[in-house]
mmCIF file of C-alpha atoms in Angstrom:
data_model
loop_
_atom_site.group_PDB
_atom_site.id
_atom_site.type_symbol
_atom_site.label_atom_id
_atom_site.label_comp_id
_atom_site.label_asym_id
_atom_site.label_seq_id
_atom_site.Cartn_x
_atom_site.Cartn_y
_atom_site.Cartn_z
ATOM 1 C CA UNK W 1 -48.814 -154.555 -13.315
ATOM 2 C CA UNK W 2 -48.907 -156.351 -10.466
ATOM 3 C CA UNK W 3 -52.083 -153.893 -8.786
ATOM 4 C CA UNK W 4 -54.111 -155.462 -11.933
ATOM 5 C CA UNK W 5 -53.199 -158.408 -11.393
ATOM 6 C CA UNK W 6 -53.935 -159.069 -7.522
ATOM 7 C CA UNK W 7 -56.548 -155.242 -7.084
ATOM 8 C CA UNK W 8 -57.529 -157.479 -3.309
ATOM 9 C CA UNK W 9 -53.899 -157.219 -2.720
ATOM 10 C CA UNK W 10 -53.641 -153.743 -3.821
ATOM 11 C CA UNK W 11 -56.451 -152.593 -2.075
ATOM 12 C CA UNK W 12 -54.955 -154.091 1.021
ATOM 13 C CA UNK W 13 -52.330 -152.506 0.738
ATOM 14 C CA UNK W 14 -53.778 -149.179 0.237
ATOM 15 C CA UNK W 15 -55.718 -150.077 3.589
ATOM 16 C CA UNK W 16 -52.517 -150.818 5.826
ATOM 17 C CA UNK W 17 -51.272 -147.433 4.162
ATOM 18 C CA UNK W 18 -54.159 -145.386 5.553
ATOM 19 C CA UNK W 19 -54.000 -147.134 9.041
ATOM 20 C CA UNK W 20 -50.399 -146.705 9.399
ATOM 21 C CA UNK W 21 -50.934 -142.829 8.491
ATOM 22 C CA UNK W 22 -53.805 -143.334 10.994
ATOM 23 C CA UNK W 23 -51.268 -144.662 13.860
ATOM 24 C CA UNK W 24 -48.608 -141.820 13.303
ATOM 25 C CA UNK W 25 -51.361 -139.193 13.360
ATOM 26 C CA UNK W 26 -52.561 -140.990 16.622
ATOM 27 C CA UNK W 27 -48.972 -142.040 18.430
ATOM 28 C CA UNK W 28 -48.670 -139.222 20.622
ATOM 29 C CA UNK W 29 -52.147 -139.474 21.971
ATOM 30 C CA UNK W 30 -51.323 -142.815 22.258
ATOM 31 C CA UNK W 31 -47.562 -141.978 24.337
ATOM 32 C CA UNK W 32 -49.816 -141.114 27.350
ATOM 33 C CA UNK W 33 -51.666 -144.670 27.668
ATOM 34 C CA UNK W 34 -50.629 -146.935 30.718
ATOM 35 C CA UNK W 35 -48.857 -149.825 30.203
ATOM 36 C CA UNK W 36 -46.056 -151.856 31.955
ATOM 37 C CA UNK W 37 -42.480 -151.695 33.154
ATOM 38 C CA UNK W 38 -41.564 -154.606 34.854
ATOM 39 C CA UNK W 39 -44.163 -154.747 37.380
ATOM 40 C CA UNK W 40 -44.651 -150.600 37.643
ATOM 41 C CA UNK W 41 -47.200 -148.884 35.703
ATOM 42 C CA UNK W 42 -45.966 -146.267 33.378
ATOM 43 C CA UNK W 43 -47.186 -144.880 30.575
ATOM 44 C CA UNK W 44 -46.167 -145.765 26.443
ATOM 45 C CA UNK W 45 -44.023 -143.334 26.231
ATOM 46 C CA UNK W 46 -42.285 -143.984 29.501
ATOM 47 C CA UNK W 47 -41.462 -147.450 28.616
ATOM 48 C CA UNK W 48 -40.099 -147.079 25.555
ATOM 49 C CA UNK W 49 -37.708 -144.484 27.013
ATOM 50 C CA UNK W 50 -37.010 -146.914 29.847
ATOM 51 C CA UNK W 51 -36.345 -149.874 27.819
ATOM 52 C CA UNK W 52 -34.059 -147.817 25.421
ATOM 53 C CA UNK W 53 -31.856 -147.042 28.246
ATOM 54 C CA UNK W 54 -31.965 -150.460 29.808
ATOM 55 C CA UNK W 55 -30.036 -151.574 26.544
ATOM 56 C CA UNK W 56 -27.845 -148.737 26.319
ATOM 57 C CA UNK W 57 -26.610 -149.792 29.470
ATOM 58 C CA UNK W 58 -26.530 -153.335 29.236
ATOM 59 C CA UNK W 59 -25.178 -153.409 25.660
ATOM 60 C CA UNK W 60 -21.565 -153.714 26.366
ATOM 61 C CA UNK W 61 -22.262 -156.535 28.452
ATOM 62 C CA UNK W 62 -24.855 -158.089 26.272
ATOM 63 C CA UNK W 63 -23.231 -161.289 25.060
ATOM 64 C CA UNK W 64 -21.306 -161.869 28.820
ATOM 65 C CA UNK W 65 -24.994 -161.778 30.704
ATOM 66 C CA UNK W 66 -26.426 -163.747 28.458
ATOM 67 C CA UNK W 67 -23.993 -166.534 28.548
ATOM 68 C CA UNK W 68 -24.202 -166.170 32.234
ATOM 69 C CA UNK W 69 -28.357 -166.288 32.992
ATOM 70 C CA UNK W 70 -28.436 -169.336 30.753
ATOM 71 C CA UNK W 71 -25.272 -171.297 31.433
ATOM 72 C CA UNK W 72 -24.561 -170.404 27.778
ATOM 73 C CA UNK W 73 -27.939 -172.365 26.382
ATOM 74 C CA UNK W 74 -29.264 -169.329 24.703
ATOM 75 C CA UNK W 75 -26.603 -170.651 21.981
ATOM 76 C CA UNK W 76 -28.402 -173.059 21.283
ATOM 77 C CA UNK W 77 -31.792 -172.109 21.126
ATOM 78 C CA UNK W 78 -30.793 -169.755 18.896
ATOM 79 C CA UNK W 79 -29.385 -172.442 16.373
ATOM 80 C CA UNK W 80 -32.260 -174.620 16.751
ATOM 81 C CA UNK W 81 -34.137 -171.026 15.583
ATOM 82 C CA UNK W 82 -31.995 -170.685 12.548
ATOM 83 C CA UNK W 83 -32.756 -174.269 11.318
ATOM 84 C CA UNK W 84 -36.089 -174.222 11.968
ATOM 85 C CA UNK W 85 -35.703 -171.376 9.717
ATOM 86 C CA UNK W 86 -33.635 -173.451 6.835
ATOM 87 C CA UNK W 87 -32.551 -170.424 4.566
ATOM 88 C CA UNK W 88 -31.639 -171.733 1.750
ATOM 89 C CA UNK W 89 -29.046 -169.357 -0.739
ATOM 90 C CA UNK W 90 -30.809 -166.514 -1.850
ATOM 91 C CA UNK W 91 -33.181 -165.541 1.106
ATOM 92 C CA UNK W 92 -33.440 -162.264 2.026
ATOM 93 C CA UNK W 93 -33.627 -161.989 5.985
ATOM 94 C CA UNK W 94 -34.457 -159.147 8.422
ATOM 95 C CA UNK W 95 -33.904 -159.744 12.187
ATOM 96 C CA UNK W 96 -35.257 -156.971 14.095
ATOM 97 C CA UNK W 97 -33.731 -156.427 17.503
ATOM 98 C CA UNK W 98 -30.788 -158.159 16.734
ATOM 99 C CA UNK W 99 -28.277 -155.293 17.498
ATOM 100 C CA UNK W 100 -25.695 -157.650 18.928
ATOM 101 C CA UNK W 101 -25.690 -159.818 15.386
ATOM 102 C CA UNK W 102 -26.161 -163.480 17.068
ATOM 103 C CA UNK W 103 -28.650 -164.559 14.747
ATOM 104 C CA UNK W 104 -27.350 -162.951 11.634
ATOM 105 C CA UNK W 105 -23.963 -164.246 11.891
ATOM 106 C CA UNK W 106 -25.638 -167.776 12.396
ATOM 107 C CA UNK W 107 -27.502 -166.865 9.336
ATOM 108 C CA UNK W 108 -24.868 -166.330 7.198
ATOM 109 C CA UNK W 109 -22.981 -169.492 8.616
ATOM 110 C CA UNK W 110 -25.559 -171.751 7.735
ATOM 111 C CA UNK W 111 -26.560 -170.654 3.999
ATOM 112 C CA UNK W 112 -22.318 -170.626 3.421
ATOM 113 C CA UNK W 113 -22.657 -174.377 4.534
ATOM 114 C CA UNK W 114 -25.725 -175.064 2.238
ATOM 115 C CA UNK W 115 -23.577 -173.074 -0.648
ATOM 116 C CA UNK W 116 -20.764 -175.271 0.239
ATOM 117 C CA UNK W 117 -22.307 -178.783 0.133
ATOM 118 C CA UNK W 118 -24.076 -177.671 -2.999
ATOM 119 C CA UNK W 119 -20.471 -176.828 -4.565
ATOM 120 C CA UNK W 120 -19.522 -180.466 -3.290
ATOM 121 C CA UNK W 121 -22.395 -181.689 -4.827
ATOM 122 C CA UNK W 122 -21.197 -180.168 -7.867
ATOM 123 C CA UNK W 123 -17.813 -181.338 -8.353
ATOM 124 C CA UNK W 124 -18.944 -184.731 -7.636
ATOM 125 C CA UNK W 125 -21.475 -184.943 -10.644
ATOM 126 C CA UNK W 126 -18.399 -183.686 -12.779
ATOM 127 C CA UNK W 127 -16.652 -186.236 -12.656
ATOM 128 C CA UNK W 128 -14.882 -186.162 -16.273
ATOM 129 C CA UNK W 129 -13.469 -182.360 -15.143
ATOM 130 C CA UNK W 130 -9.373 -182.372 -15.200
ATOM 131 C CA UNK W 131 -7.958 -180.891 -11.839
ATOM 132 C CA UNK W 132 -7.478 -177.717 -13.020
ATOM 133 C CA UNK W 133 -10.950 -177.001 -14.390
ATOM 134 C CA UNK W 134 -12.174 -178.262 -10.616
ATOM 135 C CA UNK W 135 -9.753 -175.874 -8.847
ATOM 136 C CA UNK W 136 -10.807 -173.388 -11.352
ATOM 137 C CA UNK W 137 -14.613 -173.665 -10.507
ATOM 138 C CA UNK W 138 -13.838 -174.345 -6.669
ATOM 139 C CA UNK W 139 -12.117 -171.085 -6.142
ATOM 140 C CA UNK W 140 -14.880 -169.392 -8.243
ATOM 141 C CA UNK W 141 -17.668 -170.449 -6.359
ATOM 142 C CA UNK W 142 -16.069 -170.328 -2.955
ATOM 143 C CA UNK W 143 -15.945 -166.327 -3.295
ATOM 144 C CA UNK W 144 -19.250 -166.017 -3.570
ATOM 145 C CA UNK W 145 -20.966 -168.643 -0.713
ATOM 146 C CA UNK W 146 -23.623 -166.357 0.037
ATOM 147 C CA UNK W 147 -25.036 -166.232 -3.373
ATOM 148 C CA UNK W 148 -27.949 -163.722 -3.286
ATOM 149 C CA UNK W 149 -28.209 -163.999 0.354
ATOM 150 C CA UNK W 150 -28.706 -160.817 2.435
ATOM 151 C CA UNK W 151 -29.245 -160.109 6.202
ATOM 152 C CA UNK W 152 -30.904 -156.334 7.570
ATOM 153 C CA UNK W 153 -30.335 -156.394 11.021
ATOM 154 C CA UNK W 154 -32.385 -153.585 12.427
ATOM 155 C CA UNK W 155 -32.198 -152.523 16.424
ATOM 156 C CA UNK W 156 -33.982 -148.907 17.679
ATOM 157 C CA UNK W 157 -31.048 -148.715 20.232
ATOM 158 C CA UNK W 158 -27.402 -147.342 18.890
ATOM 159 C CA UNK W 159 -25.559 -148.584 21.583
ATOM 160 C CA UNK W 160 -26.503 -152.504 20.939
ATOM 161 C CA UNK W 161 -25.980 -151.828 16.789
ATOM 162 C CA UNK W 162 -22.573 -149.867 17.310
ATOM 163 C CA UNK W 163 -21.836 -153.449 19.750
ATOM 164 C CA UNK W 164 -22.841 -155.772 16.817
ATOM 165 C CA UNK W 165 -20.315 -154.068 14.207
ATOM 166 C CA UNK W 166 -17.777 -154.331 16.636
ATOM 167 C CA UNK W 167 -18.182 -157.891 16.801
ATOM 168 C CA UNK W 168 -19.059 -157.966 13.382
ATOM 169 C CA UNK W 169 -15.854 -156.611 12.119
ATOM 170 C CA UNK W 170 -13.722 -158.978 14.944
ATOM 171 C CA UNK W 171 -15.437 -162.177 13.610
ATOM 172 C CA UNK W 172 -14.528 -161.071 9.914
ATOM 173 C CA UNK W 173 -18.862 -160.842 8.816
ATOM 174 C CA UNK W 174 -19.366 -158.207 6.241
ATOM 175 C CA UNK W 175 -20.559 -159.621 2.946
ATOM 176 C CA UNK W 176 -24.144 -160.295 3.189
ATOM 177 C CA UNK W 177 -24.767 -157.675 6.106
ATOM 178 C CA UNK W 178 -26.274 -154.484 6.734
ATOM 179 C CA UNK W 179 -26.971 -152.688 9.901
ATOM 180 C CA UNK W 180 -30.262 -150.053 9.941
ATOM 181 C CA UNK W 181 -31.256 -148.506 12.958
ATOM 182 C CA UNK W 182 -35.383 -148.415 13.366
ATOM 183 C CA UNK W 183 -38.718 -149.373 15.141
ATOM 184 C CA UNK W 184 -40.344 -152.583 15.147
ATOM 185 C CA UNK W 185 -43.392 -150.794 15.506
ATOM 186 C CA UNK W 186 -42.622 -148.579 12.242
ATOM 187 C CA UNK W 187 -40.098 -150.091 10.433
ATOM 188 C CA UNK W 188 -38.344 -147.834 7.993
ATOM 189 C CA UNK W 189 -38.480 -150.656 4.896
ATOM 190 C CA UNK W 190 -41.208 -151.485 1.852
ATOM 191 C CA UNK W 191 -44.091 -153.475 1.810
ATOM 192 C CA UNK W 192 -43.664 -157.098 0.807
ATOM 193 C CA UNK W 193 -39.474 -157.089 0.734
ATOM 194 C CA UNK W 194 -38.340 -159.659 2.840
ATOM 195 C CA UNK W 195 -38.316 -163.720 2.719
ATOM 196 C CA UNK W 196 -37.960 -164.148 6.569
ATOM 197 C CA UNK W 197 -38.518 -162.311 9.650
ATOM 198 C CA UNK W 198 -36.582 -162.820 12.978
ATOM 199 C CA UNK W 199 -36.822 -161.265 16.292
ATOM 200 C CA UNK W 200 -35.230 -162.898 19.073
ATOM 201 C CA UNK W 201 -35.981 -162.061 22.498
ATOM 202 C CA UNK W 202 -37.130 -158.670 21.205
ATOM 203 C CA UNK W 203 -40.619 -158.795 21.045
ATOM 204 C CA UNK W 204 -41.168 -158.882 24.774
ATOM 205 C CA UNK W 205 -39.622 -155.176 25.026
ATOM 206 C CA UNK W 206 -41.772 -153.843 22.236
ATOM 207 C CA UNK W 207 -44.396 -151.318 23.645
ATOM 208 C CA UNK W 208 -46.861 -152.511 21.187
ATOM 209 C CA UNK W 209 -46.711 -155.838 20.508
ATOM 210 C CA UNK W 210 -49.468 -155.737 17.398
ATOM 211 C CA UNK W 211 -48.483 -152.781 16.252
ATOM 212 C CA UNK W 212 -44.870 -154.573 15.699
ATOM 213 C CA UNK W 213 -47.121 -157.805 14.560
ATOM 214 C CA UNK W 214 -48.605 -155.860 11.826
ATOM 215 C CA UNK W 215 -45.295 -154.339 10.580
ATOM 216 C CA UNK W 216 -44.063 -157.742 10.800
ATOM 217 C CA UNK W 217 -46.842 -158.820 8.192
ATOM 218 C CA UNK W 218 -46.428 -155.459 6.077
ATOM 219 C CA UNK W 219 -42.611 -155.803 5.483
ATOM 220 C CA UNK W 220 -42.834 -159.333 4.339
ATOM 221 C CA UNK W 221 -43.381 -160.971 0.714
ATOM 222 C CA UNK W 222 -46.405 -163.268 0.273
ATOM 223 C CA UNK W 223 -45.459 -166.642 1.396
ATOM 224 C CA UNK W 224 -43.071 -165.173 3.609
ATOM 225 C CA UNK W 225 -41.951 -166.547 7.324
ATOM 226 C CA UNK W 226 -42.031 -165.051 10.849
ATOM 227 C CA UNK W 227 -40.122 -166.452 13.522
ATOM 228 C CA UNK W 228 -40.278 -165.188 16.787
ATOM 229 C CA UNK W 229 -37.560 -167.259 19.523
ATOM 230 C CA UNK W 230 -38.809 -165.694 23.599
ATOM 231 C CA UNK W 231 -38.844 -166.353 27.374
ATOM 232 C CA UNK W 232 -42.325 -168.193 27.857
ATOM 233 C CA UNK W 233 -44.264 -169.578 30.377
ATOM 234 C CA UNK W 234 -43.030 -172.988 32.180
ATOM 235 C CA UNK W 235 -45.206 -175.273 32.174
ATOM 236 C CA UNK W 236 -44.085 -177.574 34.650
ATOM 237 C CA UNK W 237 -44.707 -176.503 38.114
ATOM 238 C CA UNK W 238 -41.617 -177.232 40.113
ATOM 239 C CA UNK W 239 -39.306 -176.449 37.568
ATOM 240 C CA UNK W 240 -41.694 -173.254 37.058
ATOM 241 C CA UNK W 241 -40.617 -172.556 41.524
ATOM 242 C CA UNK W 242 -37.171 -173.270 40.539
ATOM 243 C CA UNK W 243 -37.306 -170.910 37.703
ATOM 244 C CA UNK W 244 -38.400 -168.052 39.628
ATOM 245 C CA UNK W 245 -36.178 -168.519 42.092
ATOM 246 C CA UNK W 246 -33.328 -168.339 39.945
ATOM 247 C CA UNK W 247 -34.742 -165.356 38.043
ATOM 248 C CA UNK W 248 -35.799 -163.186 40.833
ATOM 249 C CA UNK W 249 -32.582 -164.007 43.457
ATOM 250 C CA UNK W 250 -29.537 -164.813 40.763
ATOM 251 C CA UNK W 251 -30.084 -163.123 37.541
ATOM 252 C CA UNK W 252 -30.138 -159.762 39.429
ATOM 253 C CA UNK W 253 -27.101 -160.331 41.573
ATOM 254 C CA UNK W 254 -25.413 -161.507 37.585
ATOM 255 C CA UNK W 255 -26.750 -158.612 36.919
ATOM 256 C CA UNK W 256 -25.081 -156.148 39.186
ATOM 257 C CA UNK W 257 -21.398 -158.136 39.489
ATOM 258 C CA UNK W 258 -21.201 -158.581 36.182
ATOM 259 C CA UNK W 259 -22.770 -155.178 34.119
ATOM 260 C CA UNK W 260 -22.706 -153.039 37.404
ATOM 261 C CA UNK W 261 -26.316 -152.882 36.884
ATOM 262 C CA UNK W 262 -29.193 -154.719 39.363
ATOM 263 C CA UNK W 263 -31.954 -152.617 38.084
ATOM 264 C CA UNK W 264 -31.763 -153.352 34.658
ATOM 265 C CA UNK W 265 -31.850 -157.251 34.995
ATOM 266 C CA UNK W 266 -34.512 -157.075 37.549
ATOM 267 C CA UNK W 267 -36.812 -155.516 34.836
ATOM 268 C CA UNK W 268 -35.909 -158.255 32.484
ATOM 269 C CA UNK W 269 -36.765 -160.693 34.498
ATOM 270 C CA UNK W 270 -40.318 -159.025 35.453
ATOM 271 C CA UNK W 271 -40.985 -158.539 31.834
ATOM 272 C CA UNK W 272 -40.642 -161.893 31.442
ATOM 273 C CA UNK W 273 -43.427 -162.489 34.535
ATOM 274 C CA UNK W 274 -45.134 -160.147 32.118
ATOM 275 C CA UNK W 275 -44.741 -161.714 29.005
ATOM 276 C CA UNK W 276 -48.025 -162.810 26.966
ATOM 277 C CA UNK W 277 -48.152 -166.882 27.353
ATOM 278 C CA UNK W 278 -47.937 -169.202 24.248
ATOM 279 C CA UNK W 279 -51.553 -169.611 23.200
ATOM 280 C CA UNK W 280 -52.788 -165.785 24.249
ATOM 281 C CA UNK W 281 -49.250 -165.142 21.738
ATOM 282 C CA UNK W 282 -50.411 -167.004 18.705
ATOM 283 C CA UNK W 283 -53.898 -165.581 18.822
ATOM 284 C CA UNK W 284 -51.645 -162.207 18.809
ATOM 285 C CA UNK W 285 -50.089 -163.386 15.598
ATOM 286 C CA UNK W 286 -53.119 -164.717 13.588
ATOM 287 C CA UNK W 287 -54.571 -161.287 14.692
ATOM 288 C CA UNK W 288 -52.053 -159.428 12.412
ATOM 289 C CA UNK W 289 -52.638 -161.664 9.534
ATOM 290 C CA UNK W 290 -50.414 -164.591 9.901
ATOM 291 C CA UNK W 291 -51.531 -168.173 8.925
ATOM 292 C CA UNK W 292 -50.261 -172.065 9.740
ATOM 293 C CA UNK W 293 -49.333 -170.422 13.242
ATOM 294 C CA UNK W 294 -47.630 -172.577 15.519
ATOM 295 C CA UNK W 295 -44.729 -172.466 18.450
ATOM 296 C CA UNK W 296 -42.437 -175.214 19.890
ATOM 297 C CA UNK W 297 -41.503 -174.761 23.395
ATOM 298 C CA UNK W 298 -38.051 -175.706 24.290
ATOM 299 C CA UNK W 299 -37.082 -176.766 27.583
ATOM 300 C CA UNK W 300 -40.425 -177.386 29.201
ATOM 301 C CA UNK W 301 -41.412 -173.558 28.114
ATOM 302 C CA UNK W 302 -38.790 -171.571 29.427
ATOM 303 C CA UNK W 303 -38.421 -170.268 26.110
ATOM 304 C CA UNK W 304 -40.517 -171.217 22.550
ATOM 305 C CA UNK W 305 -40.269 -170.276 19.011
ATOM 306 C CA UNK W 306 -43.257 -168.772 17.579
ATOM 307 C CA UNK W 307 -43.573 -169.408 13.478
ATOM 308 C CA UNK W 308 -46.315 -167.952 11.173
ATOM 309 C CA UNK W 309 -46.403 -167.629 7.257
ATOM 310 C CA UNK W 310 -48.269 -164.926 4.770
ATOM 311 C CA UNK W 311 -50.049 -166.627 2.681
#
């Protein structure tokens, strides 16, 4: 019914079904293109396998490091994500490379506070309700503060999922949750299913940044929201010294006291060298379809939050 309705939109999505059969039919051709590693030249295939085990390794010490390289202000730009989101009760959320839960836990903390203050709300207007029928309707409500509510969080690496239900399970998270291991680039989930899109500080390890774009686009409803929270480009210059400074001679040594592992933290800081900047990024985004594209660069552009809707 809905293919007679909209036959453009059907038609459009016959066309992103051919060129994803297209892409599959192409990939290993594809596994032998250069790209980067850091700062070495490797090929597609070669990356992927050598970002996969640069989070297998880090992944116990996920959370500590990143506390550490940011003095603990990753916390926050990872709130000021989730309200720039504003999920409202109801919205169905996927967060792709989000293995270690951060964002959906702050997900599900702020639609239980929107439940809440709408339960408030609630009682207030009832103000002709004996005690009993207000307990009675509290209780009721309070079991179910989610609503409709769900979060997918999907990772490609086990290791960083098998961390995030650890923590998961510790911080007492399990209604509204679901874990799903799978590929930005070819994510394992229908067209047009979810409200909102996350990925934070996931993107920049993707091989192929459009390709995960694209999926991006595919797996979301119309009217749907991307938000994408990464390590940018500075743009003032002597903080931008200061910055590399600090990356390239502390977040290595942090790197190796802390996770036993130098190498792995130097190539997070040269992907970051490597990262596309905020303007060639957006063009990136309208490419794959994305409209009323914008980003908002938080402290000076060490990191922004990208934000694009399907219309």
């Amino acid at each position: 019914a809905a293919a007679g309705l909209c036959p453009g939109r059907a038609l459009l999505a016959r066309r992103r079904g051919a060129l994803r059969a297209l892409r599959c039919s192409v990939r290993g051709l594809a596994a032998g293109r250069e790209t980067h590693f850091g700062f070495q030249t490797v090929t597609e295939a070669e990356r992927r396998e050598k970002i996969y085990q640069v989070f297998e390794n880090v992944a116990k010490k996920y959370d500590v490091m990143n506390d550490s390289m940011t003095l603990g202000i990753h916390r926050v730009w990872k709130d000021i994500l989730v309200h720039k989101m504003n999920p409202s009760p109801g919205t169905l959320l996927l967060d792709v490379a989000g293995g270690t839960g951060d964002i959906a836990f702050r997900f599900i903390n702020y639609v239980r506070s929107v439940r809440e203050r709408q339960l408030q709300q609630k009682l207030r207007h009832h103000q002709n309700l004996s005690w009993q029928e207000i307990s009675e309707s509290y209780q009721e409500d309070k079991f179910n503060l989610l609503g409709d509510s769900q979060v997918v969080v999907c990772d490609i690496n086990k290791e960083m999922l098998k961390v995030g239900k650890q923590k998961a399970q510790h911080l007492g998270y399990s209604e509204g949750l679901s874990w799903v291991l799978g590929n930005a680039e070819e994510l394992p989930f229908d067209d047009d299913k979810f409200d909102v899109y996350t990925i934070a500080f996931g993107i920049r390890n993707v091989t192929r940044i459009d390709l995960a774009l694209e999926e991006a686009y595919r797996v979301l409803k119309p009217g749907g929201r991307f938000l994408c929270l990464e390590f940018s480009h500075v743009s003032n210059p002597l903080l931008s010294r200061l910055y590399d400074l600090y990356s390239f001679q502390v977040i290595p040594v942090l790197g190796e006291v802390i996770a036993g592992d130098w190498k792995s933290y130097q190539y997070l800081v040269e992907s970051i060298r490597r990262f596309p900047p905020q303007e060639e990024l957006k063009a990136m985004i309208e490419d794959a379809g994305f409209l009323k594209v914008d980003y908002q660069n938080l402290n000076l552009g060490i990191v922004a939050i990208h934000s694009g809707f399907k219309l």
